[in-house]
Amino acid sequence: MREAISQGLAELGLTPPVGGAEALAEYGRLLLEQNQVMNLTAITDPCQVARLHFLDSAALLGVADFRCKRVIDVGTGAGFPGLPLRILEPSIRLTLLDSLGKRVTWLEQVCAALGTEDVACLHARAEEQSLLPEFRDSYDFAVSRAVASLSLLCELCLPYVKVGGQFLAMKAVDSGEELSQAMDGIRLLGGQVLPAYDYRIPGTQVVHRVIPIEKCAPTPKGYPRRWAKIQKAPL
């Protein structure tokens, strides 16, 4: 796994910090070990974990400058893409947010094992947490690799982003129609779509897309709505 990580990072043009590749490999070992008792990933081959989770996450470092930035990973699941970003750019001030308590507990254990105790692992619902003043309109970047429509993700993620910051949505390359359907909601929430960034995951033929959405104005009061309303009537 370590070799696949090192080769892939070099192909992405990234130089990891000292011990970064080793930390990612240990993260992968812990992930596959815990996956035997908890549903964290459908990918169980170590090299594929390295490529389809870690290198896919690392590709975000080619999209924007994360140095010393405040970042929230909404619906982080097993920690992607947030924790690989923090391992590769240690100056990131990271919050990992997930609605499933046992995943958050496991992420706290992983962070302790990797020496990243300053990462905030938060058990909360995204649409509720962003209503709190210390979270709303306050992050440089929100990131998400969650499997949900862009309309839903924007309502969950843009409220966290401060004016001048960005929501980086990790999507498939065939997401053009999804983006078109989300445009009105993006404008309503204070966002503006920037040019997409396509990349091939090293060691694979898989091409993914990052859709950067810049926050141009504070998110209006009343958003995000309750989850049932978000699902029933996407913006």
PDB file of C-alpha atoms in Angstrom:
ATOM      1  CA  MET A   1       0.000   0.000   0.000  1.00  0.00           C
ATOM      2  CA  ARG A   2       2.797   2.412   0.866  1.00  0.00           C
ATOM      3  CA  GLU A   3       4.435   1.974  -2.541  1.00  0.00           C
ATOM      4  CA  ALA A   4       1.158   2.616  -4.381  1.00  0.00           C
ATOM      5  CA  ILE A   5       0.616   5.743  -2.271  1.00  0.00           C
ATOM      6  CA  SER A   6       4.138   7.085  -2.871  1.00  0.00           C
ATOM      7  CA  GLN A   7       4.001   6.459  -6.618  1.00  0.00           C
ATOM      8  CA  GLY A   8       0.543   7.956  -6.909  1.00  0.00           C
ATOM      9  CA  LEU A   9       1.426  11.105  -4.968  1.00  0.00           C
ATOM     10  CA  ALA A  10       4.432  11.628  -7.236  1.00  0.00           C
ATOM     11  CA  GLU A  11       2.175  11.227 -10.288  1.00  0.00           C
ATOM     12  CA  LEU A  12      -0.152  13.867  -8.840  1.00  0.00           C
ATOM     13  CA  GLY A  13       2.847  16.168  -8.397  1.00  0.00           C
ATOM     14  CA  LEU A  14       2.579  16.106  -4.611  1.00  0.00           C
ATOM     15  CA  THR A  15       5.442  15.844  -2.134  1.00  0.00           C
ATOM     16  CA  PRO A  16       4.191  14.373   1.148  1.00  0.00           C
ATOM     17  CA  PRO A  17       5.585  15.547   4.489  1.00  0.00           C
ATOM     18  CA  VAL A  18       8.077  13.293   6.246  1.00  0.00           C
ATOM     19  CA  GLY A  19       6.211  10.162   7.301  1.00  0.00           C
ATOM     20  CA  GLY A  20       3.122  11.111   5.278  1.00  0.00           C
ATOM     21  CA  ALA A  21       3.036   8.033   3.043  1.00  0.00           C
ATOM     22  CA  GLU A  22       3.652   5.788   6.058  1.00  0.00           C
ATOM     23  CA  ALA A  23       0.809   7.471   7.962  1.00  0.00           C
ATOM     24  CA  LEU A  24      -1.576   6.913   5.063  1.00  0.00           C
ATOM     25  CA  ALA A  25      -0.541   3.258   4.844  1.00  0.00           C
ATOM     26  CA  GLU A  26      -1.207   2.836   8.574  1.00  0.00           C
ATOM     27  CA  TYR A  27      -4.563   4.557   8.138  1.00  0.00           C
ATOM     28  CA  GLY A  28      -5.341   2.026   5.405  1.00  0.00           C
ATOM     29  CA  ARG A  29      -4.375  -0.868   7.667  1.00  0.00           C
ATOM     30  CA  LEU A  30      -6.625   0.437  10.445  1.00  0.00           C
ATOM     31  CA  LEU A  31      -9.451   0.956   7.948  1.00  0.00           C
ATOM     32  CA  LEU A  32      -9.324  -2.601   6.607  1.00  0.00           C
ATOM     33  CA  GLU A  33      -9.009  -4.029  10.112  1.00  0.00           C
ATOM     34  CA  GLN A  34     -12.066  -2.138  11.367  1.00  0.00           C
ATOM     35  CA  ASN A  35     -13.955  -2.900   8.166  1.00  0.00           C
ATOM     36  CA  GLN A  36     -14.198  -6.506   9.304  1.00  0.00           C
ATOM     37  CA  VAL A  37     -16.600  -5.460  12.062  1.00  0.00           C
ATOM     38  CA  MET A  38     -18.002  -2.162  10.719  1.00  0.00           C
ATOM     39  CA  ASN A  39     -19.179  -1.216   7.245  1.00  0.00           C
ATOM     40  CA  LEU A  40     -16.636   1.468   6.296  1.00  0.00           C
ATOM     41  CA  THR A  41     -15.700   0.637   2.711  1.00  0.00           C
ATOM     42  CA  ALA A  42     -16.675  -1.768  -0.059  1.00  0.00           C
ATOM     43  CA  ILE A  43     -13.075  -1.656  -1.284  1.00  0.00           C
ATOM     44  CA  THR A  44     -10.952  -4.291   0.451  1.00  0.00           C
ATOM     45  CA  ASP A  45      -7.867  -4.648  -1.749  1.00  0.00           C
ATOM     46  CA  PRO A  46      -5.040  -2.618  -0.115  1.00  0.00           C
ATOM     47  CA  CYS A  47      -3.761  -1.147  -3.395  1.00  0.00           C
ATOM     48  CA  GLN A  48      -7.267  -0.145  -4.413  1.00  0.00           C
ATOM     49  CA  VAL A  49      -7.792   1.480  -1.008  1.00  0.00           C
ATOM     50  CA  ALA A  50      -4.605   3.440  -1.621  1.00  0.00           C
ATOM     51  CA  ARG A  51      -5.745   4.588  -5.050  1.00  0.00           C
ATOM     52  CA  LEU A  52      -9.519   4.935  -4.844  1.00  0.00           C
ATOM     53  CA  HIS A  53      -9.603   6.437  -1.359  1.00  0.00           C
ATOM     54  CA  PHE A  54      -6.276   8.071  -0.522  1.00  0.00           C
ATOM     55  CA  LEU A  55      -5.074   9.259  -3.948  1.00  0.00           C
ATOM     56  CA  ASP A  56      -8.587  10.313  -4.918  1.00  0.00           C
ATOM     57  CA  SER A  57      -8.720  12.448  -1.767  1.00  0.00           C
ATOM     58  CA  ALA A  58      -5.177  13.770  -2.282  1.00  0.00           C
ATOM     59  CA  ALA A  59      -6.096  15.087  -5.731  1.00  0.00           C
ATOM     60  CA  LEU A  60      -7.932  17.961  -4.015  1.00  0.00           C
ATOM     61  CA  LEU A  61      -4.537  19.419  -3.104  1.00  0.00           C
ATOM     62  CA  GLY A  62      -4.116  20.212  -6.804  1.00  0.00           C
ATOM     63  CA  VAL A  63      -7.327  22.242  -6.847  1.00  0.00           C
ATOM     64  CA  ALA A  64      -6.691  24.823  -4.120  1.00  0.00           C
ATOM     65  CA  ASP A  65      -4.159  26.009  -1.538  1.00  0.00           C
ATOM     66  CA  PHE A  66      -5.088  24.341   1.748  1.00  0.00           C
ATOM     67  CA  ARG A  67      -2.150  25.637   3.790  1.00  0.00           C
ATOM     68  CA  CYS A  68      -3.276  26.895   7.217  1.00  0.00           C
ATOM     69  CA  LYS A  69      -6.912  26.795   6.105  1.00  0.00           C
ATOM     70  CA  ARG A  70      -9.952  25.841   8.169  1.00  0.00           C
ATOM     71  CA  VAL A  71     -11.624  22.852   6.482  1.00  0.00           C
ATOM     72  CA  ILE A  72     -14.776  20.861   7.229  1.00  0.00           C
ATOM     73  CA  ASP A  73     -15.459  17.457   5.668  1.00  0.00           C
ATOM     74  CA  VAL A  74     -19.241  17.038   5.597  1.00  0.00           C
ATOM     75  CA  GLY A  75     -20.491  13.444   5.708  1.00  0.00           C
ATOM     76  CA  THR A  76     -16.932  12.211   6.084  1.00  0.00           C
ATOM     77  CA  GLY A  77     -17.779   8.516   6.556  1.00  0.00           C
ATOM     78  CA  ALA A  78     -14.446   6.741   7.028  1.00  0.00           C
ATOM     79  CA  GLY A  79     -12.599  10.061   6.881  1.00  0.00           C
ATOM     80  CA  PHE A  80     -12.471  10.834   3.164  1.00  0.00           C
ATOM     81  CA  PRO A  81     -11.337  13.188   1.822  1.00  0.00           C
ATOM     82  CA  GLY A  82     -10.593  15.169   4.972  1.00  0.00           C
ATOM     83  CA  LEU A  83      -8.159  13.003   6.909  1.00  0.00           C
ATOM     84  CA  PRO A  84      -5.838  12.209   3.943  1.00  0.00           C
ATOM     85  CA  LEU A  85      -5.731  15.959   3.224  1.00  0.00           C
ATOM     86  CA  ARG A  86      -4.743  16.674   6.839  1.00  0.00           C
ATOM     87  CA  ILE A  87      -2.042  13.976   6.782  1.00  0.00           C
ATOM     88  CA  LEU A  88      -0.554  15.412   3.585  1.00  0.00           C
ATOM     89  CA  GLU A  89      -0.958  19.078   4.643  1.00  0.00           C
ATOM     90  CA  PRO A  90      -0.490  19.142   8.440  1.00  0.00           C
ATOM     91  CA  SER A  91      -1.274  22.879   8.727  1.00  0.00           C
ATOM     92  CA  ILE A  92      -4.953  22.272   7.885  1.00  0.00           C
ATOM     93  CA  ARG A  93      -7.355  22.923  10.781  1.00  0.00           C
ATOM     94  CA  LEU A  94      -9.763  20.082  10.136  1.00  0.00           C
ATOM     95  CA  THR A  95     -13.250  19.152  11.269  1.00  0.00           C
ATOM     96  CA  LEU A  96     -14.611  15.720  10.327  1.00  0.00           C
ATOM     97  CA  LEU A  97     -18.413  15.697  10.575  1.00  0.00           C
ATOM     98  CA  ASP A  98     -20.618  12.608  10.365  1.00  0.00           C
ATOM     99  CA  SER A  99     -24.082  11.685  11.587  1.00  0.00           C
ATOM    100  CA  LEU A 100     -23.121   8.150  12.678  1.00  0.00           C
ATOM    101  CA  GLY A 101     -21.644   8.094  16.162  1.00  0.00           C
ATOM    102  CA  LYS A 102     -19.700   4.852  15.869  1.00  0.00           C
ATOM    103  CA  ARG A 103     -17.863   6.131  12.791  1.00  0.00           C
ATOM    104  CA  VAL A 104     -16.921   9.314  14.618  1.00  0.00           C
ATOM    105  CA  THR A 105     -15.671   7.305  17.606  1.00  0.00           C
ATOM    106  CA  TRP A 106     -13.520   5.198  15.286  1.00  0.00           C
ATOM    107  CA  LEU A 107     -12.150   8.313  13.564  1.00  0.00           C
ATOM    108  CA  GLU A 108     -11.148   9.711  16.961  1.00  0.00           C
ATOM    109  CA  GLN A 109      -9.208   6.495  17.597  1.00  0.00           C
ATOM    110  CA  VAL A 110      -7.536   6.689  14.174  1.00  0.00           C
ATOM    111  CA  CYS A 111      -6.531  10.307  14.727  1.00  0.00           C
ATOM    112  CA  ALA A 112      -4.994   9.382  18.074  1.00  0.00           C
ATOM    113  CA  ALA A 113      -3.096   6.469  16.490  1.00  0.00           C
ATOM    114  CA  LEU A 114      -1.775   8.695  13.695  1.00  0.00           C
ATOM    115  CA  GLY A 115      -0.821  11.576  15.984  1.00  0.00           C
ATOM    116  CA  THR A 116      -3.414  13.979  14.584  1.00  0.00           C
ATOM    117  CA  GLU A 117      -5.216  14.624  17.864  1.00  0.00           C
ATOM    118  CA  ASP A 118      -5.935  18.238  16.875  1.00  0.00           C
ATOM    119  CA  VAL A 119      -8.518  17.066  14.309  1.00  0.00           C
ATOM    120  CA  ALA A 120     -12.080  17.732  15.511  1.00  0.00           C
ATOM    121  CA  CYS A 121     -14.265  14.633  15.022  1.00  0.00           C
ATOM    122  CA  LEU A 122     -17.859  15.769  15.302  1.00  0.00           C
ATOM    123  CA  HIS A 123     -20.967  13.605  15.661  1.00  0.00           C
ATOM    124  CA  ALA A 124     -23.750  15.799  14.308  1.00  0.00           C
ATOM    125  CA  ARG A 125     -26.248  16.302  11.522  1.00  0.00           C
ATOM    126  CA  ALA A 126     -24.863  18.656   8.891  1.00  0.00           C
ATOM    127  CA  GLU A 127     -28.090  20.619   8.459  1.00  0.00           C
ATOM    128  CA  GLU A 128     -28.263  21.298  12.205  1.00  0.00           C
ATOM    129  CA  GLN A 129     -24.624  22.023  13.021  1.00  0.00           C
ATOM    130  CA  SER A 130     -24.306  24.812  10.433  1.00  0.00           C
ATOM    131  CA  LEU A 131     -27.009  26.794  12.246  1.00  0.00           C
ATOM    132  CA  LEU A 132     -24.590  27.361  15.154  1.00  0.00           C
ATOM    133  CA  PRO A 133     -22.742  30.721  14.953  1.00  0.00           C
ATOM    134  CA  GLU A 134     -19.266  29.208  15.442  1.00  0.00           C
ATOM    135  CA  PHE A 135     -19.762  26.971  12.400  1.00  0.00           C
ATOM    136  CA  ARG A 136     -21.830  29.096  10.040  1.00  0.00           C
ATOM    137  CA  ASP A 137     -20.069  31.102   7.296  1.00  0.00           C
ATOM    138  CA  SER A 138     -16.737  30.369   8.982  1.00  0.00           C
ATOM    139  CA  TYR A 139     -14.721  27.753   7.039  1.00  0.00           C
ATOM    140  CA  ASP A 140     -12.245  28.401   4.231  1.00  0.00           C
ATOM    141  CA  PHE A 141     -13.255  25.135   2.576  1.00  0.00           C
ATOM    142  CA  ALA A 142     -16.050  22.623   2.883  1.00  0.00           C
ATOM    143  CA  VAL A 143     -15.316  19.328   1.142  1.00  0.00           C
ATOM    144  CA  SER A 144     -17.512  16.316   0.525  1.00  0.00           C
ATOM    145  CA  ARG A 145     -17.211  13.003  -1.244  1.00  0.00           C
ATOM    146  CA  ALA A 146     -20.665  11.939  -0.078  1.00  0.00           C
ATOM    147  CA  VAL A 147     -22.915  10.096  -2.515  1.00  0.00           C
ATOM    148  CA  ALA A 148     -25.756  12.589  -2.818  1.00  0.00           C
ATOM    149  CA  SER A 149     -27.047  14.958  -5.469  1.00  0.00           C
ATOM    150  CA  LEU A 150     -25.256  18.272  -5.814  1.00  0.00           C
ATOM    151  CA  SER A 151     -28.470  20.132  -4.926  1.00  0.00           C
ATOM    152  CA  LEU A 152     -28.597  18.388  -1.551  1.00  0.00           C
ATOM    153  CA  LEU A 153     -24.857  18.691  -0.928  1.00  0.00           C
ATOM    154  CA  CYS A 154     -24.820  22.426  -1.616  1.00  0.00           C
ATOM    155  CA  GLU A 155     -27.560  23.090   0.926  1.00  0.00           C
ATOM    156  CA  LEU A 156     -25.693  20.996   3.500  1.00  0.00           C
ATOM    157  CA  CYS A 157     -22.193  22.348   2.792  1.00  0.00           C
ATOM    158  CA  LEU A 158     -22.338  25.970   1.580  1.00  0.00           C
ATOM    159  CA  PRO A 159     -23.701  27.324   4.887  1.00  0.00           C
ATOM    160  CA  TYR A 160     -20.386  26.376   6.531  1.00  0.00           C
ATOM    161  CA  VAL A 161     -18.240  28.316   4.043  1.00  0.00           C
ATOM    162  CA  LYS A 162     -17.216  31.905   4.693  1.00  0.00           C
ATOM    163  CA  VAL A 163     -17.479  34.562   2.007  1.00  0.00           C
ATOM    164  CA  GLY A 164     -14.450  34.136  -0.247  1.00  0.00           C
ATOM    165  CA  GLY A 165     -14.122  30.452   0.634  1.00  0.00           C
ATOM    166  CA  GLN A 166     -15.143  27.447  -1.451  1.00  0.00           C
ATOM    167  CA  PHE A 167     -17.176  24.264  -1.336  1.00  0.00           C
ATOM    168  CA  LEU A 168     -15.276  21.562  -3.248  1.00  0.00           C
ATOM    169  CA  ALA A 169     -17.726  18.898  -4.407  1.00  0.00           C
ATOM    170  CA  MET A 170     -16.159  15.619  -5.551  1.00  0.00           C
ATOM    171  CA  LYS A 171     -18.310  14.180  -8.328  1.00  0.00           C
ATOM    172  CA  ALA A 172     -18.239  11.975 -11.421  1.00  0.00           C
ATOM    173  CA  VAL A 173     -17.263  13.458 -14.785  1.00  0.00           C
ATOM    174  CA  ASP A 174     -20.800  12.936 -16.075  1.00  0.00           C
ATOM    175  CA  SER A 175     -22.218  15.346 -13.490  1.00  0.00           C
ATOM    176  CA  GLY A 176     -23.123  18.122 -15.947  1.00  0.00           C
ATOM    177  CA  GLU A 177     -26.880  17.623 -15.719  1.00  0.00           C
ATOM    178  CA  GLU A 178     -26.657  17.383 -11.931  1.00  0.00           C
ATOM    179  CA  LEU A 179     -24.843  20.725 -11.859  1.00  0.00           C
ATOM    180  CA  SER A 180     -27.420  22.341 -14.137  1.00  0.00           C
ATOM    181  CA  GLN A 181     -30.196  21.259 -11.795  1.00  0.00           C
ATOM    182  CA  ALA A 182     -28.332  22.724  -8.816  1.00  0.00           C
ATOM    183  CA  MET A 183     -27.543  26.151 -10.274  1.00  0.00           C
ATOM    184  CA  ASP A 184     -30.573  28.020  -8.902  1.00  0.00           C
ATOM    185  CA  GLY A 185     -29.973  26.619  -5.429  1.00  0.00           C
ATOM    186  CA  ILE A 186     -26.282  27.490  -5.557  1.00  0.00           C
ATOM    187  CA  ARG A 187     -27.095  31.130  -6.331  1.00  0.00           C
ATOM    188  CA  LEU A 188     -29.752  31.226  -3.604  1.00  0.00           C
ATOM    189  CA  LEU A 189     -27.270  29.892  -1.030  1.00  0.00           C
ATOM    190  CA  GLY A 190     -24.688  32.545  -1.924  1.00  0.00           C
ATOM    191  CA  GLY A 191     -22.486  30.490  -4.244  1.00  0.00           C
ATOM    192  CA  GLN A 192     -20.962  30.841  -7.691  1.00  0.00           C
ATOM    193  CA  VAL A 193     -19.644  27.906  -9.724  1.00  0.00           C
ATOM    194  CA  LEU A 194     -15.995  28.038 -10.820  1.00  0.00           C
ATOM    195  CA  PRO A 195     -14.413  25.966 -13.636  1.00  0.00           C
ATOM    196  CA  ALA A 196     -14.399  22.238 -12.904  1.00  0.00           C
ATOM    197  CA  TYR A 197     -11.181  20.299 -12.327  1.00  0.00           C
ATOM    198  CA  ASP A 198     -10.920  16.816 -13.857  1.00  0.00           C
ATOM    199  CA  TYR A 199      -8.220  14.329 -12.857  1.00  0.00           C
ATOM    200  CA  ARG A 200      -7.330  10.694 -13.361  1.00  0.00           C
ATOM    201  CA  ILE A 201      -6.674   8.699 -10.213  1.00  0.00           C
ATOM    202  CA  PRO A 202      -3.074   7.406 -10.477  1.00  0.00           C
ATOM    203  CA  GLY A 203      -2.794   3.704 -11.185  1.00  0.00           C
ATOM    204  CA  THR A 204      -6.326   3.556 -12.618  1.00  0.00           C
ATOM    205  CA  GLN A 205      -8.338   4.717 -15.623  1.00  0.00           C
ATOM    206  CA  VAL A 206     -10.891   6.354 -13.335  1.00  0.00           C
ATOM    207  CA  VAL A 207     -11.488  10.046 -14.008  1.00  0.00           C
ATOM    208  CA  HIS A 208     -13.231  12.173 -11.393  1.00  0.00           C
ATOM    209  CA  ARG A 209     -14.275  15.811 -11.246  1.00  0.00           C
ATOM    210  CA  VAL A 210     -14.092  18.475  -8.576  1.00  0.00           C
ATOM    211  CA  ILE A 211     -16.714  21.224  -8.838  1.00  0.00           C
ATOM    212  CA  PRO A 212     -15.470  24.320  -6.949  1.00  0.00           C
ATOM    213  CA  ILE A 213     -18.239  26.628  -5.725  1.00  0.00           C
ATOM    214  CA  GLU A 214     -17.111  29.986  -4.377  1.00  0.00           C
ATOM    215  CA  LYS A 215     -19.067  31.607  -1.564  1.00  0.00           C
ATOM    216  CA  CYS A 216     -19.918  35.140  -2.718  1.00  0.00           C
ATOM    217  CA  ALA A 217     -22.483  36.097  -0.067  1.00  0.00           C
ATOM    218  CA  PRO A 218     -23.597  34.776   3.325  1.00  0.00           C
ATOM    219  CA  THR A 219     -26.163  31.995   3.185  1.00  0.00           C
ATOM    220  CA  PRO A 220     -29.635  33.474   3.848  1.00  0.00           C
ATOM    221  CA  LYS A 221     -31.443  32.734   7.088  1.00  0.00           C
ATOM    222  CA  GLY A 222     -33.679  29.699   6.830  1.00  0.00           C
ATOM    223  CA  TYR A 223     -31.048  27.542   5.122  1.00  0.00           C
ATOM    224  CA  PRO A 224     -30.272  24.755   5.438  1.00  0.00           C
ATOM    225  CA  ARG A 225     -33.808  23.502   5.943  1.00  0.00           C
ATOM    226  CA  ARG A 226     -34.790  20.383   7.845  1.00  0.00           C
ATOM    227  CA  TRP A 227     -33.511  17.164   6.256  1.00  0.00           C
ATOM    228  CA  ALA A 228     -36.968  15.921   5.310  1.00  0.00           C
ATOM    229  CA  LYS A 229     -37.639  19.182   3.461  1.00  0.00           C
ATOM    230  CA  ILE A 230     -34.252  19.108   1.725  1.00  0.00           C
ATOM    231  CA  GLN A 231     -34.968  15.609   0.434  1.00  0.00           C
ATOM    232  CA  LYS A 232     -38.568  16.296  -0.536  1.00  0.00           C
ATOM    233  CA  ALA A 233     -37.962  19.583  -2.329  1.00  0.00           C
ATOM    234  CA  PRO A 234     -34.321  20.070  -3.414  1.00  0.00           C
ATOM    235  CA  LEU A 235     -33.420  23.651  -4.301  1.00  0.00           C
TER     236      LEU A 235
END
